[in-house]
PDB file of C-alpha atoms in Angstrom:
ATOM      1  CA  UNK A 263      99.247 105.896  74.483  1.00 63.00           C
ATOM      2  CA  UNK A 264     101.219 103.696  76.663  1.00 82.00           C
ATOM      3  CA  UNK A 265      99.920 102.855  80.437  1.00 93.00           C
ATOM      4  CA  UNK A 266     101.534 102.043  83.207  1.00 96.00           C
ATOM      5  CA  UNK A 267     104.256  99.585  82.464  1.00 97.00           C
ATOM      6  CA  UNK A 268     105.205  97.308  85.040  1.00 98.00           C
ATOM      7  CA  UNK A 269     108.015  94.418  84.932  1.00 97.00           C
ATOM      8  CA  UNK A 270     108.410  91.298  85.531  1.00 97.00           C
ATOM      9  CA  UNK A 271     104.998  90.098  85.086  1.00 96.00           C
ATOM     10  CA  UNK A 272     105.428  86.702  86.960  1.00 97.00           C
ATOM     11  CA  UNK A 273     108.525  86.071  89.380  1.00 97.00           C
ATOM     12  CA  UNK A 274     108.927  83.013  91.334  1.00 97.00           C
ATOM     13  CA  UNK A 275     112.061  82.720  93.936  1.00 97.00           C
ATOM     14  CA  UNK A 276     113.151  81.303  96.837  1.00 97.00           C
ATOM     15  CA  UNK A 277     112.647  82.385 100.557  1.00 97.00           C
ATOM     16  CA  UNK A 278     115.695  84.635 101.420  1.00 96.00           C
ATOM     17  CA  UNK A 279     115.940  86.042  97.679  1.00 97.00           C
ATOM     18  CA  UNK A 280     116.149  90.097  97.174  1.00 97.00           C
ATOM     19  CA  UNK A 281     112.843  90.859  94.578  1.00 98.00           C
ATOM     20  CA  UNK A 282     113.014  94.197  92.577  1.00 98.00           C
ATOM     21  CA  UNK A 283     110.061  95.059  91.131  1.00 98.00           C
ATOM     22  CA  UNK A 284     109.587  97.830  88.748  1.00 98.00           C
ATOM     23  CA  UNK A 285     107.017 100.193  87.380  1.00 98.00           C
ATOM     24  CA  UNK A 286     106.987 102.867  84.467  1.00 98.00           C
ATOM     25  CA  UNK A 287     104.333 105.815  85.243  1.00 97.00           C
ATOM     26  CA  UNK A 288     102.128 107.530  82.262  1.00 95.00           C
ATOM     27  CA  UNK A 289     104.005 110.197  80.862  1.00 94.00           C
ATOM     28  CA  UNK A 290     102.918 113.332  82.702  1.00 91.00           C
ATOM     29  CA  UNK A 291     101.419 111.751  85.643  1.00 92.00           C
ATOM     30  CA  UNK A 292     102.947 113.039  89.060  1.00 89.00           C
ATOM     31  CA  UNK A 293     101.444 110.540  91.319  1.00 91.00           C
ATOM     32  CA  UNK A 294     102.518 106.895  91.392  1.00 94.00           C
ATOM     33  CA  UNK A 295     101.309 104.505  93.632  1.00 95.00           C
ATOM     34  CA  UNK A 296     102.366 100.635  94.714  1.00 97.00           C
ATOM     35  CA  UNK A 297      99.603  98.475  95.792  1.00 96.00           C
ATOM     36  CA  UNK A 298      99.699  94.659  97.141  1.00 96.00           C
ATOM     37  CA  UNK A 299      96.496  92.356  96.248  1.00 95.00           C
ATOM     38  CA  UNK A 300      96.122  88.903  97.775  1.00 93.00           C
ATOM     39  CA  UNK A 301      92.752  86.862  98.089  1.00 88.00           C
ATOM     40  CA  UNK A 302      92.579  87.373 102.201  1.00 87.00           C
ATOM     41  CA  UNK A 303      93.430  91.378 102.096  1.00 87.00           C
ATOM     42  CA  UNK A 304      92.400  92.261  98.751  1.00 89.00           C
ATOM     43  CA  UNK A 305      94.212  95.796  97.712  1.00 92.00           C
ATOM     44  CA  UNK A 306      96.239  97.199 100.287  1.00 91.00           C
ATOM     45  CA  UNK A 307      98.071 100.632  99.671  1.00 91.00           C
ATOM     46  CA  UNK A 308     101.969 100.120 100.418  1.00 95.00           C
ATOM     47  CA  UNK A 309     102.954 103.481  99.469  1.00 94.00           C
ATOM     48  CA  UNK A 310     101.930 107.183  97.323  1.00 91.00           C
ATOM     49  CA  UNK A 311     104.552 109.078  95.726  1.00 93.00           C
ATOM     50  CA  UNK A 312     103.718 112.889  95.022  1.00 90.00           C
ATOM     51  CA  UNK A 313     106.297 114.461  92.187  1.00 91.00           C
ATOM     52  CA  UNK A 314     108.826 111.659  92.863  1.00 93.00           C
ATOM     53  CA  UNK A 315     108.704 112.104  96.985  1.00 93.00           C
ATOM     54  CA  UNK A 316     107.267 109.466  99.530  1.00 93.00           C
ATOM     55  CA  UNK A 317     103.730 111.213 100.668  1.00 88.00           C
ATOM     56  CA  UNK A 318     102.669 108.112 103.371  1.00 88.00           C
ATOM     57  CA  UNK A 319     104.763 104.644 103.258  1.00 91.00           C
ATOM     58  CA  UNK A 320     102.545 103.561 106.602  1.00 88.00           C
ATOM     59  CA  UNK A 321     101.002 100.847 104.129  1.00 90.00           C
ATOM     60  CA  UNK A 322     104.326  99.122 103.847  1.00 93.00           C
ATOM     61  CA  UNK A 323     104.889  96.142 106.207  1.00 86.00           C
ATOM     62  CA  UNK A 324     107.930  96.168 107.306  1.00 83.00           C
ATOM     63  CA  UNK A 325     111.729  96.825 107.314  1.00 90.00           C
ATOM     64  CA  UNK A 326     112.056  94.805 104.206  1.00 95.00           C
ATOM     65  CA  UNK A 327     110.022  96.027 101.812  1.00 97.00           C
ATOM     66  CA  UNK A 328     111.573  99.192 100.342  1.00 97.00           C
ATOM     67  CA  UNK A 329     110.468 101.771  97.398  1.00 97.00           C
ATOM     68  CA  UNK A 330     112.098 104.404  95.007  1.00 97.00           C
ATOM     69  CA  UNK A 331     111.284 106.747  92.866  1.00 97.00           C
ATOM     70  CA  UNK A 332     114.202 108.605  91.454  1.00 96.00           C
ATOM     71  CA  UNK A 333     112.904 110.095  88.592  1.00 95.00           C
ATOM     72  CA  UNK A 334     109.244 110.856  86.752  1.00 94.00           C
ATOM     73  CA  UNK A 335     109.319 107.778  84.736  1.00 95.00           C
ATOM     74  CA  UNK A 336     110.205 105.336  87.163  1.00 96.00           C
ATOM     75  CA  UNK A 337     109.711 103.539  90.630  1.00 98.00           C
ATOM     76  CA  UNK A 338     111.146 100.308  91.925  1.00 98.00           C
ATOM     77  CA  UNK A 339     109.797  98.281  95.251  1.00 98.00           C
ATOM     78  CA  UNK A 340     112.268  95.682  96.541  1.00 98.00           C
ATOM     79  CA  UNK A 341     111.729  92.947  98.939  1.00 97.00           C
ATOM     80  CA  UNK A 342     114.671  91.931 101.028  1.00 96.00           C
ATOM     81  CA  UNK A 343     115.113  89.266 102.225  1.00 96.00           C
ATOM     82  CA  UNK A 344     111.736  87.781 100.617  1.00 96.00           C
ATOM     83  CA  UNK A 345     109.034  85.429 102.400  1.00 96.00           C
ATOM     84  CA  UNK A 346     106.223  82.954 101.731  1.00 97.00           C
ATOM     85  CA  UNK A 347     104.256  85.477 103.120  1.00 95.00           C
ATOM     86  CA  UNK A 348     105.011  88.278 100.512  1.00 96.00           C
ATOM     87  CA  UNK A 349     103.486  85.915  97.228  1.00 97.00           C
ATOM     88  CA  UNK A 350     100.754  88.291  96.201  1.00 97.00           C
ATOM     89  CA  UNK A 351     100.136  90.731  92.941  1.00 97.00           C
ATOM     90  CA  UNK A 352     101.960  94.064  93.327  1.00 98.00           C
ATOM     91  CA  UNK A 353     100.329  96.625  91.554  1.00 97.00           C
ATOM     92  CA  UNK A 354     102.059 100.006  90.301  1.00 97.00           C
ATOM     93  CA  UNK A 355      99.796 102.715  89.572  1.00 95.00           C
ATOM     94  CA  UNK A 356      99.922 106.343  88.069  1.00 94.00           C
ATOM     95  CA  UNK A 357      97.792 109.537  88.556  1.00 90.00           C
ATOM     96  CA  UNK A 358      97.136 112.516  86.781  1.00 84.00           C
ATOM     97  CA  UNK A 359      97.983 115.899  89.372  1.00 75.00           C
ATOM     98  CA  UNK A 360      95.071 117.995  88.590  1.00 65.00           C
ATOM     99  CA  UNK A 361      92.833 119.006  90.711  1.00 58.00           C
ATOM    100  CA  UNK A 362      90.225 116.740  91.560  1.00 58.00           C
ATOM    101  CA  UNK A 363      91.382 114.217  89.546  1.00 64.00           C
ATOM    102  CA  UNK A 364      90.821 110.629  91.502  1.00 70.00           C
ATOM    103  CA  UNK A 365      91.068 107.787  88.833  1.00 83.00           C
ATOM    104  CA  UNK A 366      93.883 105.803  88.957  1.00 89.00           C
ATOM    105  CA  UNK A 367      95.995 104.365  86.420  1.00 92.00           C
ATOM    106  CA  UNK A 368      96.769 100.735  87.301  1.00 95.00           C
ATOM    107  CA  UNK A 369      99.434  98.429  85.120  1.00 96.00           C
ATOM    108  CA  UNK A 370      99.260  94.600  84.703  1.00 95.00           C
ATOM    109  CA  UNK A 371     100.083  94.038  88.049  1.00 96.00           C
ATOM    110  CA  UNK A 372     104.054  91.750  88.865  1.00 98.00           C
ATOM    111  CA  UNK A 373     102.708  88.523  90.489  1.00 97.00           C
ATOM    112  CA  UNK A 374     105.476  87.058  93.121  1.00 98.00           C
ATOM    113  CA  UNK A 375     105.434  83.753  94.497  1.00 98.00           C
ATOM    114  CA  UNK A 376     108.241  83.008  96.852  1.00 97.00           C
ATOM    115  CA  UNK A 377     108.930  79.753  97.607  1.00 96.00           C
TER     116      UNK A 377
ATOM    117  CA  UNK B  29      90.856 103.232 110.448  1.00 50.00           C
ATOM    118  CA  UNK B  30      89.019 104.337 107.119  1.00 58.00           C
ATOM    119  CA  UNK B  31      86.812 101.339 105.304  1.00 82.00           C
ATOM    120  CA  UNK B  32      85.182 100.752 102.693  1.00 91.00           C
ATOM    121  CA  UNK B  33      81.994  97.915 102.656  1.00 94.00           C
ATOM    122  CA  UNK B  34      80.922  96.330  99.314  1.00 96.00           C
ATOM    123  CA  UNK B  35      77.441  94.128  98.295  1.00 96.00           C
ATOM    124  CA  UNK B  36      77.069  91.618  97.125  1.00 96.00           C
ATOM    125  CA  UNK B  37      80.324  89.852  98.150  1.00 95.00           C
ATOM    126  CA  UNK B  38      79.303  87.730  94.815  1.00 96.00           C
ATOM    127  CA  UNK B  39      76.899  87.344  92.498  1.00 95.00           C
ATOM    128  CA  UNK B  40      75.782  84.346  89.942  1.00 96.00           C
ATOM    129  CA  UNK B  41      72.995  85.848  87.320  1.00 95.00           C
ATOM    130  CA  UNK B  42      72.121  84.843  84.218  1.00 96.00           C
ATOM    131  CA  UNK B  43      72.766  86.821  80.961  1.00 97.00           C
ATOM    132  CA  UNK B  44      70.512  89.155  79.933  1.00 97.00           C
ATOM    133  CA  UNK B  45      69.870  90.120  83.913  1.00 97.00           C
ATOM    134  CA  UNK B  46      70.258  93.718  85.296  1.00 97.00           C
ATOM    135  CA  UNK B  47      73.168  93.520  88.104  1.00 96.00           C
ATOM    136  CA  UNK B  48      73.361  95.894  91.073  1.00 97.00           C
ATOM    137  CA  UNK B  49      75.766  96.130  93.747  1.00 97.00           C
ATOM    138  CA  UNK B  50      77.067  98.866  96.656  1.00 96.00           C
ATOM    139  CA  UNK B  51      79.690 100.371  98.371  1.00 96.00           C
ATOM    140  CA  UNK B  52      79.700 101.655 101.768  1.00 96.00           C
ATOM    141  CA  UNK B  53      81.222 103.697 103.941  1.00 93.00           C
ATOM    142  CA  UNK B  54      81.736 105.522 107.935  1.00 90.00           C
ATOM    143  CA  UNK B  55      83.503 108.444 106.777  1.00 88.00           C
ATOM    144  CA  UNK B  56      82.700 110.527 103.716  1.00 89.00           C
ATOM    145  CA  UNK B  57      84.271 110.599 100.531  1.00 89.00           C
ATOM    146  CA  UNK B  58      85.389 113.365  98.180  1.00 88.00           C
ATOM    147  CA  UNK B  59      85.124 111.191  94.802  1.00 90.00           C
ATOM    148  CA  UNK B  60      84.246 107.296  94.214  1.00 93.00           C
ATOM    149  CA  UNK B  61      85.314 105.446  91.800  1.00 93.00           C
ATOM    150  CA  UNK B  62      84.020 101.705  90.138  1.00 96.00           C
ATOM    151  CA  UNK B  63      87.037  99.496  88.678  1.00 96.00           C
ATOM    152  CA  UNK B  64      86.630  96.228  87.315  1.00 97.00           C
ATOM    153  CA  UNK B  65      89.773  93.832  87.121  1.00 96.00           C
ATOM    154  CA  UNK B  66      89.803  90.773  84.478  1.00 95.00           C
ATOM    155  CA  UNK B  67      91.706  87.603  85.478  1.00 89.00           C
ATOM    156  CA  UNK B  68      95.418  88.347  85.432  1.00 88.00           C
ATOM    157  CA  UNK B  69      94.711  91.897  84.879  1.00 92.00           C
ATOM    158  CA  UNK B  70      95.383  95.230  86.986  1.00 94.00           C
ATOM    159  CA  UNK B  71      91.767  96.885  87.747  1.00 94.00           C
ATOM    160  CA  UNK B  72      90.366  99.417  84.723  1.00 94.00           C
ATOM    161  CA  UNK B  73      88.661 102.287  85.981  1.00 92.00           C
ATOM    162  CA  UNK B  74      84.426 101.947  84.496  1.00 95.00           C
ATOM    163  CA  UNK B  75      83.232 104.964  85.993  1.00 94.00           C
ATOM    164  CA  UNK B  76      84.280 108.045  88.493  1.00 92.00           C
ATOM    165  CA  UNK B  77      81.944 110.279  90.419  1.00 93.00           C
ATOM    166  CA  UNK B  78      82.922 113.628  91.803  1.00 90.00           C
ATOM    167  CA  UNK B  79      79.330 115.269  93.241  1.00 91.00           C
ATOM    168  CA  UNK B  80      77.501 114.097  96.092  1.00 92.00           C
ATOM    169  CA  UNK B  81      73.814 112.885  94.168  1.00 94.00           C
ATOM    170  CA  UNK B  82      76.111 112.192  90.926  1.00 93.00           C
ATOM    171  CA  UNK B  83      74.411 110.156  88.313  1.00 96.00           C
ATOM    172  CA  UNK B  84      76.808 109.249  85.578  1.00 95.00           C
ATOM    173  CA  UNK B  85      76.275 106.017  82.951  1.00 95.00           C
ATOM    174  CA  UNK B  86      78.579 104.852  81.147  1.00 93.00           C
ATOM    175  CA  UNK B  87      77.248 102.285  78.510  1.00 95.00           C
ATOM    176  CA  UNK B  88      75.538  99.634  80.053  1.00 97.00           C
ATOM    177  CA  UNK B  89      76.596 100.973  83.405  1.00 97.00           C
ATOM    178  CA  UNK B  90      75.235 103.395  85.535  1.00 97.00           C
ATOM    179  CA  UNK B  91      76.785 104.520  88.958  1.00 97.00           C
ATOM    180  CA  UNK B  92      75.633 107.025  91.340  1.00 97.00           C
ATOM    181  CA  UNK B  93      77.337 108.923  94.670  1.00 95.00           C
ATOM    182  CA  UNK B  94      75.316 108.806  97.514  1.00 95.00           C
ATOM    183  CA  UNK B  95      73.804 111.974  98.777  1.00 94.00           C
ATOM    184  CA  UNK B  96      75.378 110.959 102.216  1.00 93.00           C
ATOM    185  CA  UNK B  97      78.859 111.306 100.561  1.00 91.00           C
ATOM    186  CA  UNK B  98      78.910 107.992 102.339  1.00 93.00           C
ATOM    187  CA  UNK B  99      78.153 104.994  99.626  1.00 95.00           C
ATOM    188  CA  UNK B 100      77.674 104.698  95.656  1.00 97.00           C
ATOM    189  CA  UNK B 101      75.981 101.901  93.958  1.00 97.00           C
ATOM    190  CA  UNK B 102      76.713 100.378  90.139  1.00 98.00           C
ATOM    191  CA  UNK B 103      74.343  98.701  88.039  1.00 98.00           C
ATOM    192  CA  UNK B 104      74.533  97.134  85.002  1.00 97.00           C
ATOM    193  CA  UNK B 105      71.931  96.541  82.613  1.00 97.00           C
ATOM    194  CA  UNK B 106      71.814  93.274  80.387  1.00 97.00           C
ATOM    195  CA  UNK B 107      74.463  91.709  81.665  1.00 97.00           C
ATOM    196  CA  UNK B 108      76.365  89.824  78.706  1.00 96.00           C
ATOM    197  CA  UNK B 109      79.363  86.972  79.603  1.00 95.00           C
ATOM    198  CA  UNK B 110      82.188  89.590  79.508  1.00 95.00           C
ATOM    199  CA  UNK B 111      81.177  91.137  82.292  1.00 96.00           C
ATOM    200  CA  UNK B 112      82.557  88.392  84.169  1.00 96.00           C
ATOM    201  CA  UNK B 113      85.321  89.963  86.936  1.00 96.00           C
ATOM    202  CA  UNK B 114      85.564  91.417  90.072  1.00 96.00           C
ATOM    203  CA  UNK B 115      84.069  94.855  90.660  1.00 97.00           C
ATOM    204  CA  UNK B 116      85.641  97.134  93.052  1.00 96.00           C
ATOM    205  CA  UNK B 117      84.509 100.683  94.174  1.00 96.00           C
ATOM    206  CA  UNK B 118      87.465 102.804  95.746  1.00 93.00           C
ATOM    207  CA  UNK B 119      86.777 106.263  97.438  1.00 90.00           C
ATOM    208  CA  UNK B 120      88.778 109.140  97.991  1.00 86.00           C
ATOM    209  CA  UNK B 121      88.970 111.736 100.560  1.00 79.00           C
ATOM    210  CA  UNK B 122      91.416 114.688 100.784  1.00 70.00           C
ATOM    211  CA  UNK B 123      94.144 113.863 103.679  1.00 64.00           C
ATOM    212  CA  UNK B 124      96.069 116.793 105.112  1.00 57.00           C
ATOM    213  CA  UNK B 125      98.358 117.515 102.141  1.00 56.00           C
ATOM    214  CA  UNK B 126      96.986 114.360  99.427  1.00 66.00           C
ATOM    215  CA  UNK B 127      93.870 112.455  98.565  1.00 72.00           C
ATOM    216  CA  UNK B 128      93.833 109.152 100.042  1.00 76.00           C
ATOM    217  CA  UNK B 129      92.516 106.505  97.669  1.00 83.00           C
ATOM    218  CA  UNK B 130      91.053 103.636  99.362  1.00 86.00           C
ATOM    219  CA  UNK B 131      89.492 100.398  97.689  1.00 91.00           C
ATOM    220  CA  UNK B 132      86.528  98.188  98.948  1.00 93.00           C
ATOM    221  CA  UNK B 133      87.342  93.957  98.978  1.00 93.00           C
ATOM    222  CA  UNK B 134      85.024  93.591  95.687  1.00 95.00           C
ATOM    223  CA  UNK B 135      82.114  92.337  94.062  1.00 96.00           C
ATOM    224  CA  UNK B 136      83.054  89.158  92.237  1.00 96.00           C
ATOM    225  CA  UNK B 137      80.375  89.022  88.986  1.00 97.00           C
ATOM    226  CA  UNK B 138      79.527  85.488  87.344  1.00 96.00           C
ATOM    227  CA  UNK B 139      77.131  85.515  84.656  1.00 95.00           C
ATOM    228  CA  UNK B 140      75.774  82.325  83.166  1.00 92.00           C
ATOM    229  CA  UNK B 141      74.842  82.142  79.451  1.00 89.00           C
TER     230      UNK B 141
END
């Protein structure tokens, strides 16, 4: 079975640059979430998606980072206009909606460096 | 806000030695969970606990949820070079209308041969 599918896998670009980063949920899984890790804040929550709606963006910095999720299979998170500041690993990852379920699915992570 | 305490920040142990490590907490959790994440890789959930008291192994690993519903702990027997990573333990408690998942800053694991 196929896991969570994210793209690109490395980006580098300059300061100023629009980043679109994109994920691919397991098939079947209505929860999809987009998580930032860097070596001082380790793995921050930037946002949870519930059947293709925003549940709680309050993990997203600011006015420049941006998600969507228009359909079941897929979820973008742009950066605009990018920063130094914003080189990190950005994690997509999926969910099973059963009950009780908890684990999360995570992909290979999209590591950003802006220059 | 809601956080989640992990110990050993790291470890160095040779092979062959039993690891252990913990995850703490202020508030109480609904489920934990143990992830480990490889170099370059997105974490890979080891082990997830749903019952306060929980003991659940999963080869060489065995995790437990506190009683308190407030900490878990992981050990791992015999530790062999591939478990080499960072460890992470990530709880989650039922928020209004959705479980928030939150994850602790990690247990990084060197083993020497």
């Amino acid at each position: 079975d196929a896991g969570v599918i994210q793209s690109p896998r490395h980006e580098v670009t300059e300061m100023g640059q629009e980043v679109t980063l994109r994920c691919k949920p397991i098939s079947g899984h209505n929860s999809l979430f987009w998580y930032r890790q860097t070596m001082m804040r380790g793995l921050e929550l930037l946002i949870y998606f519930n059947n293709n709606v925003p549940i709680d963006d309050s993990g997203m910095p600011e006015d420049r980072f941006s998600a969507k999720m228009p359909n079941a299979s897929f979820s973008t998170l742009k950066i605009q206009p990018s920063e130094p500041r914003d080189s990190a690993v950005y994690f997509c990852a999926s969910r099973p909606n059963r009950v009780g379920a908890g684990e999360l699915f995570f992909g290979e992570g999209s590591r950003l460096t802006v220059l | 806000g809601q956080q989640l305490n992990q110990s050993p920040q790291s470890m160095f142990i040779q092979e062959g030695e039993d690891v252990s490590m913990n995850c703490t907490s202020s508030s109480i959790f609904n489920t934990w969970l143990w992830y480990k994440q490889d170099p370059g890789e997105g974490p890979v959930l080891l082990i997830a606990l749903y019952k306060a008291g929980e003991l659940t192994s999963n080869g060489r690993l065995t995790a437990q949820f506190g009683i308190t519903r407030k900490d878990s702990f992981l050990n791992i027997s015999a530790s062999i070079p591939s478990d080499v990573g960072i460890y992470f333990c990530a709880g989650q408690r039922l928020e209004t209308s959705y479980d928030k998942v939150i994850f602790g800053p990690g247990t990084s694991l060197s083993v020497i041969p």
